[in-house]
Amino acid sequence: MATSVLSLRIDGELLDRLRQHAAKRGMSVQDYVVRTLIRDDFDERFQTAVEETEKFYGVT
C-alpha cells in the first residue's frame, strides 16, 4: 500500500479543540483526525457540510 503525506494549516482554536477531543480518547491529534476520516459516515457528513457551505455562499 502506498502512503502519502497530508499537511494542514488550521487556526489555533481549532487545533486546541482537536487536542481536547483527542486527549479525551487517549489519542494523538493525528490519530484522532485519521480515525475521524475513516469513519463509515464520514463521506455523508462531509457531503452535507459541502452542500451547506455552498448554500451559505450562494454557490449552488
PDB file of N, CA, C and O in Angstrom:
ATOM      1  N   MET A   1       0.851  -1.169   0.000  1.00  0.00           N
ATOM      2  CA  MET A   1       0.000   0.000   0.000  1.00  0.00           C
ATOM      3  C   MET A   1       0.897   1.233   0.000  1.00  0.00           C
ATOM      4  O   MET A   1       1.786   1.375   0.820  1.00  0.00           O
ATOM      5  N   ALA A   2       0.624   2.158  -0.897  1.00  0.00           N
ATOM      6  CA  ALA A   2       1.374   3.409  -0.970  1.00  0.00           C
ATOM      7  C   ALA A   2       0.864   4.378   0.086  1.00  0.00           C
ATOM      8  O   ALA A   2      -0.298   4.328   0.488  1.00  0.00           O
ATOM      9  N   THR A   3       1.723   5.232   0.542  1.00  0.00           N
ATOM     10  CA  THR A   3       1.317   6.244   1.509  1.00  0.00           C
ATOM     11  C   THR A   3       1.627   7.624   0.961  1.00  0.00           C
ATOM     12  O   THR A   3       2.464   7.791   0.080  1.00  0.00           O
ATOM     13  N   SER A   4       0.917   8.595   1.484  1.00  0.00           N
ATOM     14  CA  SER A   4       1.116   9.990   1.109  1.00  0.00           C
ATOM     15  C   SER A   4       1.091  10.831   2.365  1.00  0.00           C
ATOM     16  O   SER A   4       0.628  10.391   3.411  1.00  0.00           O
ATOM     17  N   VAL A   5       1.554  12.055   2.251  1.00  0.00           N
ATOM     18  CA  VAL A   5       1.560  12.986   3.374  1.00  0.00           C
ATOM     19  C   VAL A   5       0.496  14.043   3.124  1.00  0.00           C
ATOM     20  O   VAL A   5       0.406  14.592   2.031  1.00  0.00           O
ATOM     21  N   LEU A   6      -0.294  14.325   4.134  1.00  0.00           N
ATOM     22  CA  LEU A   6      -1.298  15.376   4.075  1.00  0.00           C
ATOM     23  C   LEU A   6      -0.897  16.435   5.093  1.00  0.00           C
ATOM     24  O   LEU A   6      -0.725  16.138   6.274  1.00  0.00           O
ATOM     25  N   SER A   7      -0.747  17.637   4.642  1.00  0.00           N
ATOM     26  CA  SER A   7      -0.365  18.741   5.519  1.00  0.00           C
ATOM     27  C   SER A   7      -1.539  19.694   5.627  1.00  0.00           C
ATOM     28  O   SER A   7      -2.154  20.047   4.621  1.00  0.00           O
ATOM     29  N   LEU A   8      -1.865  20.100   6.849  1.00  0.00           N
ATOM     30  CA  LEU A   8      -2.996  21.001   7.070  1.00  0.00           C
ATOM     31  C   LEU A   8      -2.539  22.259   7.785  1.00  0.00           C
ATOM     32  O   LEU A   8      -1.684  22.201   8.661  1.00  0.00           O
ATOM     33  N   ARG A   9      -3.143  23.355   7.435  1.00  0.00           N
ATOM     34  CA  ARG A   9      -2.932  24.590   8.170  1.00  0.00           C
ATOM     35  C   ARG A   9      -4.270  24.949   8.802  1.00  0.00           C
ATOM     36  O   ARG A   9      -5.256  25.172   8.085  1.00  0.00           O
ATOM     37  N   ILE A  10      -4.331  24.949  10.117  1.00  0.00           N
ATOM     38  CA  ILE A  10      -5.572  25.250  10.825  1.00  0.00           C
ATOM     39  C   ILE A  10      -5.283  26.278  11.909  1.00  0.00           C
ATOM     40  O   ILE A  10      -4.156  26.401  12.382  1.00  0.00           O
ATOM     41  N   ASP A  11      -6.322  27.012  12.292  1.00  0.00           N
ATOM     42  CA  ASP A  11      -6.088  28.038  13.300  1.00  0.00           C
ATOM     43  C   ASP A  11      -5.921  27.416  14.685  1.00  0.00           C
ATOM     44  O   ASP A  11      -6.253  26.248  14.909  1.00  0.00           O
ATOM     45  N   GLY A  12      -5.389  28.199  15.589  1.00  0.00           N
ATOM     46  CA  GLY A  12      -5.056  27.715  16.923  1.00  0.00           C
ATOM     47  C   GLY A  12      -6.247  27.209  17.710  1.00  0.00           C
ATOM     48  O   GLY A  12      -6.148  26.217  18.439  1.00  0.00           O
ATOM     49  N   GLU A  13      -7.398  27.883  17.575  1.00  0.00           N
ATOM     50  CA  GLU A  13      -8.589  27.457  18.324  1.00  0.00           C
ATOM     51  C   GLU A  13      -9.047  26.071  17.885  1.00  0.00           C
ATOM     52  O   GLU A  13      -9.407  25.242  18.716  1.00  0.00           O
ATOM     53  N   LEU A  14      -9.044  25.830  16.589  1.00  0.00           N
ATOM     54  CA  LEU A  14      -9.450  24.522  16.091  1.00  0.00           C
ATOM     55  C   LEU A  14      -8.468  23.450  16.539  1.00  0.00           C
ATOM     56  O   LEU A  14      -8.878  22.361  16.961  1.00  0.00           O
ATOM     57  N   LEU A  15      -7.189  23.750  16.496  1.00  0.00           N
ATOM     58  CA  LEU A  15      -6.188  22.790  16.949  1.00  0.00           C
ATOM     59  C   LEU A  15      -6.376  22.471  18.429  1.00  0.00           C
ATOM     60  O   LEU A  15      -6.295  21.306  18.838  1.00  0.00           O
ATOM     61  N   ASP A  16      -6.683  23.476  19.224  1.00  0.00           N
ATOM     62  CA  ASP A  16      -6.937  23.237  20.650  1.00  0.00           C
ATOM     63  C   ASP A  16      -8.143  22.324  20.847  1.00  0.00           C
ATOM     64  O   ASP A  16      -8.121  21.425  21.686  1.00  0.00           O
ATOM     65  N   ARG A  17      -9.204  22.550  20.064  1.00  0.00           N
ATOM     66  CA  ARG A  17     -10.385  21.689  20.153  1.00  0.00           C
ATOM     67  C   ARG A  17     -10.050  20.258  19.757  1.00  0.00           C
ATOM     68  O   ARG A  17     -10.495  19.303  20.410  1.00  0.00           O
ATOM     69  N   LEU A  18      -9.268  20.111  18.695  1.00  0.00           N
ATOM     70  CA  LEU A  18      -8.856  18.765  18.275  1.00  0.00           C
ATOM     71  C   LEU A  18      -8.028  18.090  19.360  1.00  0.00           C
ATOM     72  O   LEU A  18      -8.208  16.900  19.625  1.00  0.00           O
ATOM     73  N   ARG A  19      -7.132  18.837  19.979  1.00  0.00           N
ATOM     74  CA  ARG A  19      -6.314  18.286  21.067  1.00  0.00           C
ATOM     75  C   ARG A  19      -7.181  17.805  22.221  1.00  0.00           C
ATOM     76  O   ARG A  19      -6.941  16.745  22.798  1.00  0.00           O
ATOM     77  N   GLN A  20      -8.195  18.590  22.565  1.00  0.00           N
ATOM     78  CA  GLN A  20      -9.100  18.206  23.653  1.00  0.00           C
ATOM     79  C   GLN A  20      -9.863  16.927  23.319  1.00  0.00           C
ATOM     80  O   GLN A  20      -9.965  16.027  24.148  1.00  0.00           O
ATOM     81  N   HIS A  21     -10.410  16.874  22.121  1.00  0.00           N
ATOM     82  CA  HIS A  21     -11.158  15.675  21.713  1.00  0.00           C
ATOM     83  C   HIS A  21     -10.245  14.446  21.693  1.00  0.00           C
ATOM     84  O   HIS A  21     -10.637  13.363  22.141  1.00  0.00           O
ATOM     85  N   ALA A  22      -9.046  14.619  21.167  1.00  0.00           N
ATOM     86  CA  ALA A  22      -8.102  13.504  21.097  1.00  0.00           C
ATOM     87  C   ALA A  22      -7.691  13.062  22.498  1.00  0.00           C
ATOM     88  O   ALA A  22      -7.626  11.861  22.779  1.00  0.00           O
ATOM     89  N   ALA A  23      -7.425  14.015  23.378  1.00  0.00           N
ATOM     90  CA  ALA A  23      -6.989  13.689  24.742  1.00  0.00           C
ATOM     91  C   ALA A  23      -8.072  12.907  25.486  1.00  0.00           C
ATOM     92  O   ALA A  23      -7.758  11.978  26.241  1.00  0.00           O
ATOM     93  N   LYS A  24      -9.329  13.239  25.282  1.00  0.00           N
ATOM     94  CA  LYS A  24     -10.432  12.512  25.925  1.00  0.00           C
ATOM     95  C   LYS A  24     -10.419  11.040  25.547  1.00  0.00           C
ATOM     96  O   LYS A  24     -10.881  10.193  26.299  1.00  0.00           O
ATOM     97  N   ARG A  25      -9.899  10.753  24.367  1.00  0.00           N
ATOM     98  CA  ARG A  25      -9.864   9.374  23.875  1.00  0.00           C
ATOM     99  C   ARG A  25      -8.486   8.749  24.006  1.00  0.00           C
ATOM    100  O   ARG A  25      -8.253   7.638  23.546  1.00  0.00           O
ATOM    101  N   GLY A  26      -7.548   9.495  24.626  1.00  0.00           N
ATOM    102  CA  GLY A  26      -6.200   8.979  24.810  1.00  0.00           C
ATOM    103  C   GLY A  26      -5.452   8.810  23.507  1.00  0.00           C
ATOM    104  O   GLY A  26      -4.659   7.879  23.352  1.00  0.00           O
ATOM    105  N   MET A  27      -5.696   9.721  22.566  1.00  0.00           N
ATOM    106  CA  MET A  27      -5.103   9.620  21.231  1.00  0.00           C
ATOM    107  C   MET A  27      -4.294  10.864  20.921  1.00  0.00           C
ATOM    108  O   MET A  27      -4.498  11.916  21.525  1.00  0.00           O
ATOM    109  N   SER A  28      -3.410  10.751  19.925  1.00  0.00           N
ATOM    110  CA  SER A  28      -2.734  11.932  19.396  1.00  0.00           C
ATOM    111  C   SER A  28      -3.706  12.637  18.454  1.00  0.00           C
ATOM    112  O   SER A  28      -4.688  12.045  17.987  1.00  0.00           O
ATOM    113  N   VAL A  29      -3.433  13.897  18.161  1.00  0.00           N
ATOM    114  CA  VAL A  29      -4.277  14.641  17.228  1.00  0.00           C
ATOM    115  C   VAL A  29      -4.276  13.950  15.862  1.00  0.00           C
ATOM    116  O   VAL A  29      -5.328  13.806  15.235  1.00  0.00           O
ATOM    117  N   GLN A  30      -3.112  13.504  15.433  1.00  0.00           N
ATOM    118  CA  GLN A  30      -3.022  12.847  14.128  1.00  0.00           C
ATOM    119  C   GLN A  30      -3.900  11.591  14.086  1.00  0.00           C
ATOM    120  O   GLN A  30      -4.635  11.374  13.126  1.00  0.00           O
ATOM    121  N   ASP A  31      -3.807  10.769  15.129  1.00  0.00           N
ATOM    122  CA  ASP A  31      -4.623   9.555  15.162  1.00  0.00           C
ATOM    123  C   ASP A  31      -6.108   9.883  15.213  1.00  0.00           C
ATOM    124  O   ASP A  31      -6.922   9.234  14.561  1.00  0.00           O
ATOM    125  N   TYR A  32      -6.469  10.900  15.981  1.00  0.00           N
ATOM    126  CA  TYR A  32      -7.867  11.302  16.087  1.00  0.00           C
ATOM    127  C   TYR A  32      -8.414  11.736  14.727  1.00  0.00           C
ATOM    128  O   TYR A  32      -9.502  11.331  14.315  1.00  0.00           O
ATOM    129  N   VAL A  33      -7.647  12.553  13.992  1.00  0.00           N
ATOM    130  CA  VAL A  33      -8.083  13.024  12.687  1.00  0.00           C
ATOM    131  C   VAL A  33      -8.222  11.855  11.713  1.00  0.00           C
ATOM    132  O   VAL A  33      -9.218  11.749  10.992  1.00  0.00           O
ATOM    133  N   VAL A  34      -7.256  10.964  11.707  1.00  0.00           N
ATOM    134  CA  VAL A  34      -7.324   9.808  10.804  1.00  0.00           C
ATOM    135  C   VAL A  34      -8.536   8.942  11.138  1.00  0.00           C
ATOM    136  O   VAL A  34      -9.279   8.524  10.246  1.00  0.00           O
ATOM    137  N   ARG A  35      -8.769   8.672  12.417  1.00  0.00           N
ATOM    138  CA  ARG A  35      -9.931   7.849  12.802  1.00  0.00           C
ATOM    139  C   ARG A  35     -11.232   8.528  12.390  1.00  0.00           C
ATOM    140  O   ARG A  35     -12.179   7.864  11.990  1.00  0.00           O
ATOM    141  N   THR A  36     -11.274   9.856  12.474  1.00  0.00           N
ATOM    142  CA  THR A  36     -12.466  10.585  12.056  1.00  0.00           C
ATOM    143  C   THR A  36     -12.681  10.449  10.555  1.00  0.00           C
ATOM    144  O   THR A  36     -13.806  10.258  10.086  1.00  0.00           O
ATOM    145  N   LEU A  37     -11.594  10.516   9.795  1.00  0.00           N
ATOM    146  CA  LEU A  37     -11.707  10.422   8.340  1.00  0.00           C
ATOM    147  C   LEU A  37     -12.124   9.036   7.858  1.00  0.00           C
ATOM    148  O   LEU A  37     -12.744   8.907   6.797  1.00  0.00           O
ATOM    149  N   ILE A  38     -11.807   8.001   8.613  1.00  0.00           N
ATOM    150  CA  ILE A  38     -12.149   6.648   8.162  1.00  0.00           C
ATOM    151  C   ILE A  38     -13.465   6.145   8.735  1.00  0.00           C
ATOM    152  O   ILE A  38     -13.850   5.010   8.473  1.00  0.00           O
ATOM    153  N   ARG A  39     -14.172   6.990   9.474  1.00  0.00           N
ATOM    154  CA  ARG A  39     -15.487   6.583   9.980  1.00  0.00           C
ATOM    155  C   ARG A  39     -16.420   6.277   8.825  1.00  0.00           C
ATOM    156  O   ARG A  39     -16.351   6.902   7.756  1.00  0.00           O
ATOM    157  N   ASP A  40     -17.308   5.345   9.036  1.00  0.00           N
ATOM    158  CA  ASP A  40     -18.238   4.922   7.990  1.00  0.00           C
ATOM    159  C   ASP A  40     -19.099   6.068   7.467  1.00  0.00           C
ATOM    160  O   ASP A  40     -19.411   6.127   6.282  1.00  0.00           O
ATOM    161  N   ASP A  41     -19.494   6.980   8.357  1.00  0.00           N
ATOM    162  CA  ASP A  41     -20.400   8.043   7.936  1.00  0.00           C
ATOM    163  C   ASP A  41     -19.679   9.318   7.506  1.00  0.00           C
ATOM    164  O   ASP A  41     -20.312  10.328   7.227  1.00  0.00           O
ATOM    165  N   PHE A  42     -18.357   9.278   7.390  1.00  0.00           N
ATOM    166  CA  PHE A  42     -17.620  10.495   7.051  1.00  0.00           C
ATOM    167  C   PHE A  42     -18.035  11.056   5.699  1.00  0.00           C
ATOM    168  O   PHE A  42     -18.257  12.263   5.556  1.00  0.00           O
ATOM    169  N   ASP A  43     -18.146  10.202   4.689  1.00  0.00           N
ATOM    170  CA  ASP A  43     -18.492  10.685   3.350  1.00  0.00           C
ATOM    171  C   ASP A  43     -19.823  11.431   3.348  1.00  0.00           C
ATOM    172  O   ASP A  43     -19.948  12.492   2.745  1.00  0.00           O
ATOM    173  N   GLU A  44     -20.808  10.880   4.039  1.00  0.00           N
ATOM    174  CA  GLU A  44     -22.117  11.532   4.106  1.00  0.00           C
ATOM    175  C   GLU A  44     -22.026  12.861   4.839  1.00  0.00           C
ATOM    176  O   GLU A  44     -22.585  13.868   4.400  1.00  0.00           O
ATOM    177  N   ARG A  45     -21.344  12.868   5.971  1.00  0.00           N
ATOM    178  CA  ARG A  45     -21.211  14.091   6.765  1.00  0.00           C
ATOM    179  C   ARG A  45     -20.427  15.148   5.999  1.00  0.00           C
ATOM    180  O   ARG A  45     -20.758  16.332   6.033  1.00  0.00           O
ATOM    181  N   PHE A  46     -19.385  14.742   5.281  1.00  0.00           N
ATOM    182  CA  PHE A  46     -18.589  15.674   4.505  1.00  0.00           C
ATOM    183  C   PHE A  46     -19.425  16.279   3.377  1.00  0.00           C
ATOM    184  O   PHE A  46     -19.405  17.486   3.150  1.00  0.00           O
ATOM    185  N   GLN A  47     -20.167  15.454   2.662  1.00  0.00           N
ATOM    186  CA  GLN A  47     -21.007  15.941   1.565  1.00  0.00           C
ATOM    187  C   GLN A  47     -22.047  16.930   2.082  1.00  0.00           C
ATOM    188  O   GLN A  47     -22.287  17.968   1.457  1.00  0.00           O
ATOM    189  N   THR A  48     -22.655  16.635   3.209  1.00  0.00           N
ATOM    190  CA  THR A  48     -23.629  17.545   3.802  1.00  0.00           C
ATOM    191  C   THR A  48     -22.978  18.882   4.148  1.00  0.00           C
ATOM    192  O   THR A  48     -23.545  19.943   3.886  1.00  0.00           O
ATOM    193  N   ALA A  49     -21.782  18.831   4.718  1.00  0.00           N
ATOM    194  CA  ALA A  49     -21.066  20.062   5.064  1.00  0.00           C
ATOM    195  C   ALA A  49     -20.744  20.884   3.821  1.00  0.00           C
ATOM    196  O   ALA A  49     -20.884  22.112   3.818  1.00  0.00           O
ATOM    197  N   VAL A  50     -20.336  20.215   2.741  1.00  0.00           N
ATOM    198  CA  VAL A  50     -20.033  20.910   1.488  1.00  0.00           C
ATOM    199  C   VAL A  50     -21.299  21.574   0.951  1.00  0.00           C
ATOM    200  O   VAL A  50     -21.287  22.746   0.551  1.00  0.00           O
ATOM    201  N   GLU A  51     -22.402  20.853   0.955  1.00  0.00           N
ATOM    202  CA  GLU A  51     -23.657  21.403   0.444  1.00  0.00           C
ATOM    203  C   GLU A  51     -24.110  22.605   1.269  1.00  0.00           C
ATOM    204  O   GLU A  51     -24.553  23.616   0.708  1.00  0.00           O
ATOM    205  N   GLU A  52     -24.010  22.506   2.582  1.00  0.00           N
ATOM    206  CA  GLU A  52     -24.399  23.621   3.447  1.00  0.00           C
ATOM    207  C   GLU A  52     -23.502  24.838   3.223  1.00  0.00           C
ATOM    208  O   GLU A  52     -23.969  25.974   3.213  1.00  0.00           O
ATOM    209  N   THR A  53     -22.216  24.603   3.024  1.00  0.00           N
ATOM    210  CA  THR A  53     -21.282  25.701   2.765  1.00  0.00           C
ATOM    211  C   THR A  53     -21.608  26.363   1.437  1.00  0.00           C
ATOM    212  O   THR A  53     -21.608  27.600   1.321  1.00  0.00           O
ATOM    213  N   GLU A  54     -21.909  25.561   0.426  1.00  0.00           N
ATOM    214  CA  GLU A  54     -22.260  26.107  -0.882  1.00  0.00           C
ATOM    215  C   GLU A  54     -23.543  26.930  -0.803  1.00  0.00           C
ATOM    216  O   GLU A  54     -23.640  28.007  -1.400  1.00  0.00           O
ATOM    217  N   LYS A  55     -24.524  26.450  -0.053  1.00  0.00           N
ATOM    218  CA  LYS A  55     -25.762  27.215   0.132  1.00  0.00           C
ATOM    219  C   LYS A  55     -25.462  28.546   0.822  1.00  0.00           C
ATOM    220  O   LYS A  55     -25.979  29.598   0.423  1.00  0.00           O
ATOM    221  N   PHE A  56     -24.637  28.499   1.850  1.00  0.00           N
ATOM    222  CA  PHE A  56     -24.311  29.706   2.613  1.00  0.00           C
ATOM    223  C   PHE A  56     -23.663  30.763   1.727  1.00  0.00           C
ATOM    224  O   PHE A  56     -23.974  31.942   1.803  1.00  0.00           O
ATOM    225  N   TYR A  57     -22.751  30.318   0.867  1.00  0.00           N
ATOM    226  CA  TYR A  57     -22.042  31.250  -0.003  1.00  0.00           C
ATOM    227  C   TYR A  57     -22.732  31.475  -1.343  1.00  0.00           C
ATOM    228  O   TYR A  57     -22.231  32.203  -2.193  1.00  0.00           O
ATOM    229  N   GLY A  58     -23.887  30.835  -1.546  1.00  0.00           N
ATOM    230  CA  GLY A  58     -24.647  31.037  -2.773  1.00  0.00           C
ATOM    231  C   GLY A  58     -24.027  30.427  -4.014  1.00  0.00           C
ATOM    232  O   GLY A  58     -24.222  30.903  -5.122  1.00  0.00           O
ATOM    233  N   VAL A  59     -23.273  29.341  -3.823  1.00  0.00           N
ATOM    234  CA  VAL A  59     -22.606  28.684  -4.944  1.00  0.00           C
ATOM    235  C   VAL A  59     -23.578  27.842  -5.746  1.00  0.00           C
ATOM    236  O   VAL A  59     -23.488  27.752  -6.961  1.00  0.00           O
ATOM    237  N   THR A  60     -24.552  27.241  -5.081  1.00  0.00           N
ATOM    238  CA  THR A  60     -25.497  26.379  -5.796  1.00  0.00           C
ATOM    239  C   THR A  60     -26.800  27.075  -6.050  1.00  0.00           C
ATOM    240  O   THR A  60     -27.173  28.022  -5.475  1.00  0.00           O
TER     241      THR A  60
END
